[in-house]
XYZ file of C-alpha atoms in Angstrom:
407
model
C -8.879 4.246 -6.143
C -9.319 7.704 -3.989
C -11.408 7.884 -1.017
C -14.333 9.589 -3.226
C -13.976 6.749 -5.691
C -14.048 3.964 -2.749
C -17.404 5.511 -1.393
C -19.147 6.020 -4.561
C -18.580 2.097 -5.191
C -19.273 1.065 -1.751
C -22.793 3.244 -1.630
C -24.189 1.189 -4.711
C -24.737 -2.298 -2.381
C -28.235 -1.616 -0.882
C -27.653 -4.134 1.478
C -30.622 -6.322 -0.020
C -28.866 -9.776 0.642
C -28.756 -11.164 -2.965
C -25.189 -11.985 -2.346
C -26.441 -13.902 0.665
C -28.039 -16.531 -1.282
C -25.142 -17.616 -3.297
C -22.115 -16.528 -1.392
C -20.290 -20.379 -0.740
C -18.836 -18.809 2.510
C -22.268 -17.727 4.155
C -24.084 -21.035 3.103
C -21.783 -22.742 5.496
C -21.265 -20.554 8.334
C -24.263 -18.367 8.529
C -22.348 -15.351 9.410
C -23.232 -12.097 8.216
C -19.433 -10.424 8.546
C -18.756 -13.369 5.651
C -21.363 -12.023 3.680
C -20.377 -9.476 0.570
C -22.566 -7.214 1.993
C -20.847 -7.779 5.456
C -17.387 -7.175 4.432
C -18.594 -4.204 2.091
C -19.977 -2.430 5.503
C -16.657 -3.554 7.140
C -14.355 -1.549 4.512
C -16.625 1.456 4.952
C -16.420 1.402 8.222
C -12.580 1.164 8.010
C -12.482 3.958 5.074
C -14.412 6.745 7.553
C -11.521 5.541 10.483
C -14.785 4.060 12.370
C -12.903 0.811 12.590
C -9.092 -0.018 12.335
C -7.422 -1.456 9.397
C -5.596 -4.355 11.630
C -5.559 -8.185 11.380
C -8.808 -8.796 12.264
C -10.051 -7.007 9.310
C -7.437 -8.784 7.189
C -8.736 -12.658 8.621
C -12.326 -11.371 7.942
C -11.581 -10.415 4.382
C -9.900 -14.073 4.026
C -12.824 -15.259 4.096
C -13.470 -14.906 0.681
C -12.843 -17.611 -2.006
C -13.288 -14.656 -5.002
C -15.694 -16.574 -6.891
C -17.347 -13.522 -8.411
C -21.058 -15.224 -7.189
C -22.060 -12.204 -5.345
C -20.877 -9.852 -8.353
C -23.022 -12.419 -10.605
C -26.025 -11.984 -8.822
C -25.864 -8.116 -7.369
C -28.842 -6.705 -9.172
C -27.058 -3.193 -8.201
C -23.997 -4.355 -10.271
C -21.706 -4.101 -7.084
C -18.577 -5.853 -7.780
C -18.145 -6.873 -4.537
C -15.186 -9.402 -4.949
C -12.797 -6.989 -6.903
C -13.686 -4.602 -3.892
C -12.793 -7.216 -1.019
C -9.773 -8.172 -3.212
C -8.659 -4.001 -3.161
C -9.219 -3.938 0.465
C -7.450 -7.471 0.893
C -4.529 -5.424 -0.451
C -4.386 -2.091 1.510
C -4.957 -4.309 4.854
C -1.674 -6.649 3.525
C 0.214 -3.039 2.928
C -0.206 -2.349 6.629
C -0.363 -5.539 8.764
C 0.350 -8.441 6.098
C -0.797 -12.095 6.149
C 0.235 -14.964 8.017
C 3.788 -15.266 7.119
C 3.857 -18.973 5.698
C 1.090 -17.758 3.456
C 3.497 -15.090 2.306
C 6.402 -17.030 2.127
C 4.571 -19.879 0.097
C 3.405 -17.356 -2.710
C 6.174 -14.837 -2.722
C 9.380 -16.885 -2.358
C 8.173 -20.738 -2.922
C 6.200 -21.492 -6.295
C 7.766 -18.889 -8.519
C 11.139 -20.699 -8.130
C 11.826 -23.874 -9.427
C 15.132 -24.421 -7.571
C 13.303 -24.124 -3.986
C 11.091 -26.580 -4.909
C 13.290 -29.201 -6.246
C 15.105 -28.702 -2.765
C 11.017 -29.797 -1.472
C 10.964 -32.546 -3.771
C 14.502 -33.887 -2.860
C 12.872 -33.801 0.776
C 10.108 -35.403 0.060
C 11.859 -38.331 -1.980
C 13.823 -38.989 1.164
C 10.819 -39.418 3.199
C 9.541 -42.295 0.518
C 12.755 -44.024 0.783
C 13.178 -43.186 4.529
C 9.691 -44.755 5.751
C 8.121 -48.101 4.950
C 5.189 -47.946 2.776
C 3.393 -49.774 5.303
C 4.006 -47.465 8.198
C 0.887 -45.006 9.299
C 3.059 -42.016 8.935
C 3.659 -42.798 4.870
C 0.044 -43.350 4.653
C -0.783 -40.071 6.561
C 1.533 -38.170 4.283
C 1.358 -39.524 0.815
C -2.556 -41.406 0.547
C -5.750 -40.904 1.900
C -8.100 -38.039 1.482
C -6.101 -35.199 1.717
C -2.581 -36.532 0.815
C 0.514 -34.009 1.046
C 0.990 -32.937 -3.033
C 3.793 -35.147 -4.280
C 6.193 -33.203 -6.671
C 7.047 -34.776 -10.070
C 10.318 -35.588 -10.766
C 11.573 -34.079 -13.569
C 9.264 -30.957 -13.330
C 7.246 -30.250 -16.771
C 9.440 -27.139 -18.068
C 12.475 -29.639 -17.210
C 11.092 -32.028 -19.103
C 12.855 -32.454 -22.952
C 9.481 -31.570 -25.324
C 9.452 -31.842 -29.191
C 8.679 -28.469 -30.307
C 6.217 -29.444 -33.279
C 6.451 -29.291 -36.953
C 8.134 -26.246 -38.374
C 5.375 -25.904 -40.974
C 2.922 -23.841 -38.901
C -0.807 -23.531 -39.738
C -0.270 -20.384 -37.821
C 2.144 -17.641 -39.052
C 4.376 -17.359 -35.541
C 4.962 -20.114 -32.988
C 2.360 -20.757 -30.069
C 3.645 -20.059 -26.683
C 2.407 -22.268 -23.523
C 2.025 -21.062 -20.526
C 2.482 -24.075 -18.046
C 1.212 -22.509 -14.260
C 2.897 -24.170 -11.192
C 0.302 -26.811 -10.665
C 1.364 -28.574 -14.336
C 5.023 -27.714 -13.911
C 5.425 -29.206 -10.289
C 2.453 -31.500 -9.722
C 0.685 -32.266 -13.075
C 2.837 -32.282 -15.916
C 0.407 -34.949 -17.821
C -1.863 -31.845 -18.164
C 0.901 -30.304 -19.962
C 2.039 -32.853 -22.091
C -1.621 -33.768 -23.372
C -2.198 -29.869 -23.936
C 1.165 -29.978 -26.092
C -0.142 -32.895 -28.340
C -3.162 -31.012 -28.911
C -1.067 -28.368 -29.925
C 1.926 -29.950 -32.191
C -0.591 -30.505 -35.163
C -1.170 -26.838 -35.149
C 2.498 -25.244 -35.354
C 5.582 -24.787 -33.432
C 4.961 -24.498 -30.119
C 7.767 -22.964 -27.503
C 7.575 -23.211 -23.613
C 10.423 -20.181 -22.354
C 12.103 -21.398 -19.600
C 12.100 -18.374 -17.594
C 8.028 -18.172 -17.158
C 7.006 -18.646 -13.374
C 4.170 -18.431 -11.525
C 1.356 -16.596 -12.856
C 1.224 -15.046 -9.531
C -2.348 -15.492 -8.613
C -1.513 -16.647 -5.477
C 0.307 -13.279 -4.078
C -2.495 -11.129 -5.743
C -5.436 -12.879 -3.650
C -3.620 -12.479 -0.578
C -3.289 -8.763 -1.635
C 0.516 -9.103 -1.989
C 0.491 -6.794 -5.025
C 4.145 -5.971 -5.106
C 5.128 -9.939 -5.546
C 2.323 -10.043 -8.053
C 3.441 -7.187 -10.007
C 7.207 -8.995 -9.922
C 5.742 -12.228 -11.591
C 4.258 -10.663 -13.987
C 7.005 -8.656 -15.035
C 8.979 -11.824 -14.853
C 6.167 -13.419 -17.449
C 6.019 -10.896 -19.965
C 9.453 -10.550 -20.268
C 9.702 -14.329 -20.851
C 6.986 -14.547 -23.524
C 8.626 -11.345 -25.462
C 11.587 -12.829 -26.551
C 9.690 -14.347 -29.749
C 7.146 -13.284 -31.914
C 4.099 -15.741 -30.873
C 0.839 -15.552 -32.504
C -0.790 -17.206 -28.948
C -0.200 -17.572 -25.802
C -1.948 -20.692 -24.851
C -2.636 -21.639 -21.414
C -4.097 -24.608 -20.056
C -5.693 -23.681 -17.066
C -8.649 -21.122 -16.670
C -7.880 -19.644 -13.612
C -4.308 -18.405 -14.994
C -5.709 -17.887 -18.004
C -8.303 -15.419 -16.110
C -5.444 -13.562 -14.136
C -2.861 -13.202 -16.726
C -5.645 -11.996 -19.078
C -7.707 -9.634 -16.486
C -5.190 -8.602 -13.910
C -2.106 -7.683 -15.773
C -2.838 -4.734 -17.497
C -3.659 -2.855 -14.009
C -0.875 -4.462 -11.968
C 1.520 -2.775 -14.260
C -0.512 0.479 -15.353
C 2.036 2.513 -13.887
C 5.130 0.636 -15.473
C 4.919 2.928 -18.735
C 8.209 1.642 -20.076
C 6.850 -1.940 -20.004
C 3.298 -1.224 -21.166
C 3.557 -1.851 -24.863
C 4.609 -5.370 -24.156
C 2.341 -5.727 -21.714
C -0.514 -4.881 -23.676
C 0.787 -7.330 -26.671
C 1.472 -10.045 -23.999
C -2.301 -9.771 -22.740
C -3.659 -9.686 -26.286
C -2.230 -13.014 -27.142
C -3.674 -14.912 -24.243
C -5.898 -17.715 -24.950
C -7.253 -20.096 -22.809
C -6.646 -23.684 -24.504
C -10.323 -24.763 -25.098
C -11.069 -21.116 -26.944
C -7.945 -21.702 -29.183
C -8.825 -24.825 -30.194
C -11.951 -24.564 -31.232
C -11.147 -21.345 -33.347
C -8.609 -23.407 -34.873
C -11.598 -26.080 -35.509
C -9.996 -28.809 -33.627
C -11.650 -32.031 -33.066
C -10.729 -35.462 -31.011
C -8.476 -37.491 -33.501
C -9.698 -40.340 -34.625
C -9.243 -43.522 -32.440
C -11.337 -46.796 -31.860
C -14.635 -45.795 -29.622
C -14.473 -45.221 -25.902
C -16.384 -48.021 -23.836
C -19.454 -45.645 -23.131
C -18.172 -43.880 -20.580
C -20.476 -40.885 -18.503
C -18.468 -37.715 -17.860
C -19.488 -34.869 -16.038
C -18.093 -31.428 -16.473
C -17.137 -28.829 -13.111
C -17.163 -25.415 -14.351
C -14.691 -23.249 -12.550
C -15.726 -19.848 -10.882
C -12.786 -17.960 -13.148
C -14.223 -20.204 -16.562
C -17.807 -19.116 -16.432
C -17.099 -15.538 -14.924
C -14.142 -13.635 -15.990
C -13.385 -15.823 -19.332
C -17.266 -16.527 -20.414
C -15.956 -20.371 -21.369
C -18.785 -23.070 -20.893
C -19.509 -24.702 -24.194
C -15.748 -24.878 -25.495
C -14.222 -27.490 -23.524
C -17.879 -29.301 -23.852
C -17.942 -29.448 -27.696
C -14.251 -31.114 -27.782
C -15.449 -33.441 -25.594
C -18.430 -34.411 -27.463
C -16.227 -35.164 -30.272
C -14.985 -38.173 -28.974
C -16.999 -41.102 -29.619
C -18.142 -43.102 -26.860
C -18.550 -40.509 -24.437
C -21.588 -39.448 -22.767
C -21.570 -36.280 -21.354
C -23.835 -35.622 -18.476
C -24.836 -32.009 -16.963
C -24.493 -31.462 -12.731
C -27.748 -30.637 -11.248
C -25.794 -27.421 -10.041
C -22.660 -25.679 -10.814
C -21.195 -24.912 -7.228
C -17.616 -23.271 -6.552
C -15.527 -26.350 -5.390
C -13.897 -24.197 -2.257
C -10.500 -24.034 -3.220
C -10.121 -20.036 -3.673
C -6.586 -19.928 -4.335
C -4.807 -20.295 -0.703
C -8.373 -20.217 1.052
C -8.494 -24.338 0.825
C -4.972 -24.144 2.915
C -5.690 -21.470 5.201
C -9.544 -22.751 6.052
C -9.332 -26.130 5.386
C -12.602 -27.590 7.080
C -14.464 -24.655 5.735
C -13.076 -25.529 2.455
C -13.694 -29.087 2.258
C -17.893 -28.277 3.811
C -17.977 -26.299 0.573
C -16.754 -28.893 -1.181
C -19.285 -31.275 -0.174
C -21.734 -29.549 -2.644
C -20.361 -30.230 -6.043
C -19.381 -33.645 -4.579
C -22.833 -34.320 -4.081
C -24.071 -33.110 -7.176
C -21.404 -35.325 -9.069
C -22.609 -38.710 -7.042
C -26.078 -37.815 -8.185
C -24.847 -37.733 -11.633
C -24.040 -40.968 -11.963
C -20.713 -40.178 -13.879
C -17.613 -42.278 -14.137
C -15.198 -39.464 -14.421
C -15.368 -35.495 -13.763
C -13.300 -33.172 -15.830
C -12.113 -29.862 -14.931
C -10.605 -26.868 -16.693
C -8.932 -25.386 -13.563
C -5.770 -26.801 -12.013
C -6.457 -25.952 -8.667
C -10.234 -27.101 -9.156
C -8.407 -30.515 -10.140
C -6.328 -30.429 -7.233
C -8.914 -30.226 -4.758
C -11.473 -32.375 -6.520
C -9.375 -35.015 -7.181
C -7.954 -35.512 -3.623
C -11.758 -35.596 -2.606
C -14.004 -37.320 -5.254
C -14.881 -40.238 -3.221
C -18.237 -42.031 -2.294
C -17.816 -44.783 0.065
C -16.106 -47.672 -1.786
C -16.504 -45.438 -5.090
C -13.777 -43.180 -6.288
C -14.508 -41.293 -9.330
C -11.324 -40.133 -11.256
C -10.744 -36.614 -11.643
C -8.774 -35.068 -14.913
C -8.165 -32.021 -16.932
C -10.552 -32.398 -20.243
C -7.679 -32.083 -22.431
C -6.322 -35.520 -21.476
C -9.383 -37.318 -22.769
C -8.392 -35.799 -26.010
C -4.884 -37.154 -26.689
């Protein structure tokens, strides 16, 4: 954007404060500079050169989950989350972010070989530290454990690719994403079991991180490079759809890739084709008229659904996973009193851990009040955040991806 466009978009904010009433960060901190209108005022000050584009500004802009609640409730139609993310990118280009976050998003998550070295270190710790020692308990159990990398990773597993006779004309591509690949392969395996009856499923080994962590930091160069890698990985085969089980990955692939690569004219045809084929798993299954397979009814189980911010605000997903869950005999679907952001927000939970957990208390309280026996969600980041913390006294509520219940 040029300066005129920036000023035009920023001027739409009339400082009414509607964003303050729904901003998870402001509701916990009470700091005006951390509201959407406060951040937009800071951005305006920087563009007029009244304020410097410096580390302090980047830190203030990083105090945002990019959850989109402000934009959803803005009577003037200001897309504050988009403007805040773009301002992060401008600031990142000048001052960068914390070095460890840049390394994680750019140098570690996109490279399975490097993740395997980290996994090897974890396995060594497991062997060297006795199970009853405090250090082992600190690292690998409790309310906030270090994530345990799975062996083998999902994309390294020998998976059957489904029947040759398809209900669709061409194979189905499956995009795994970092969390399914490294931490929760059981979600990917559940998704494949649901997809196999529909036709041949392809999992390109060259696929990598969707780029959302780098994008949320403002590191657009890394986000572009990862977008190119994924598009090229899936362009080798003629696919009807590219199915994504994580709603955050799906939203990023579908909404950000075209803008990220808009100036790459040589790749643009493949970009458009790739984006047009992205489908979130529940939407794809509903379109294919899939229901839960016949089996013995479950012992009556009360299941609550957590709606991720990306799902409801960027992909407009609400009814699809619920319809699939209702097809399971013996399952009782209960609604939470209110759907709130879980506080994960890309790398927000790592850079602002205490604030992230404060934000998480609200959806957890609603879960406890619901009396549900299980919580399910559709975003792998939300799943990690909720899975590590959904306990109430001696009661621990299991958290799963909804696809795991259908197989």
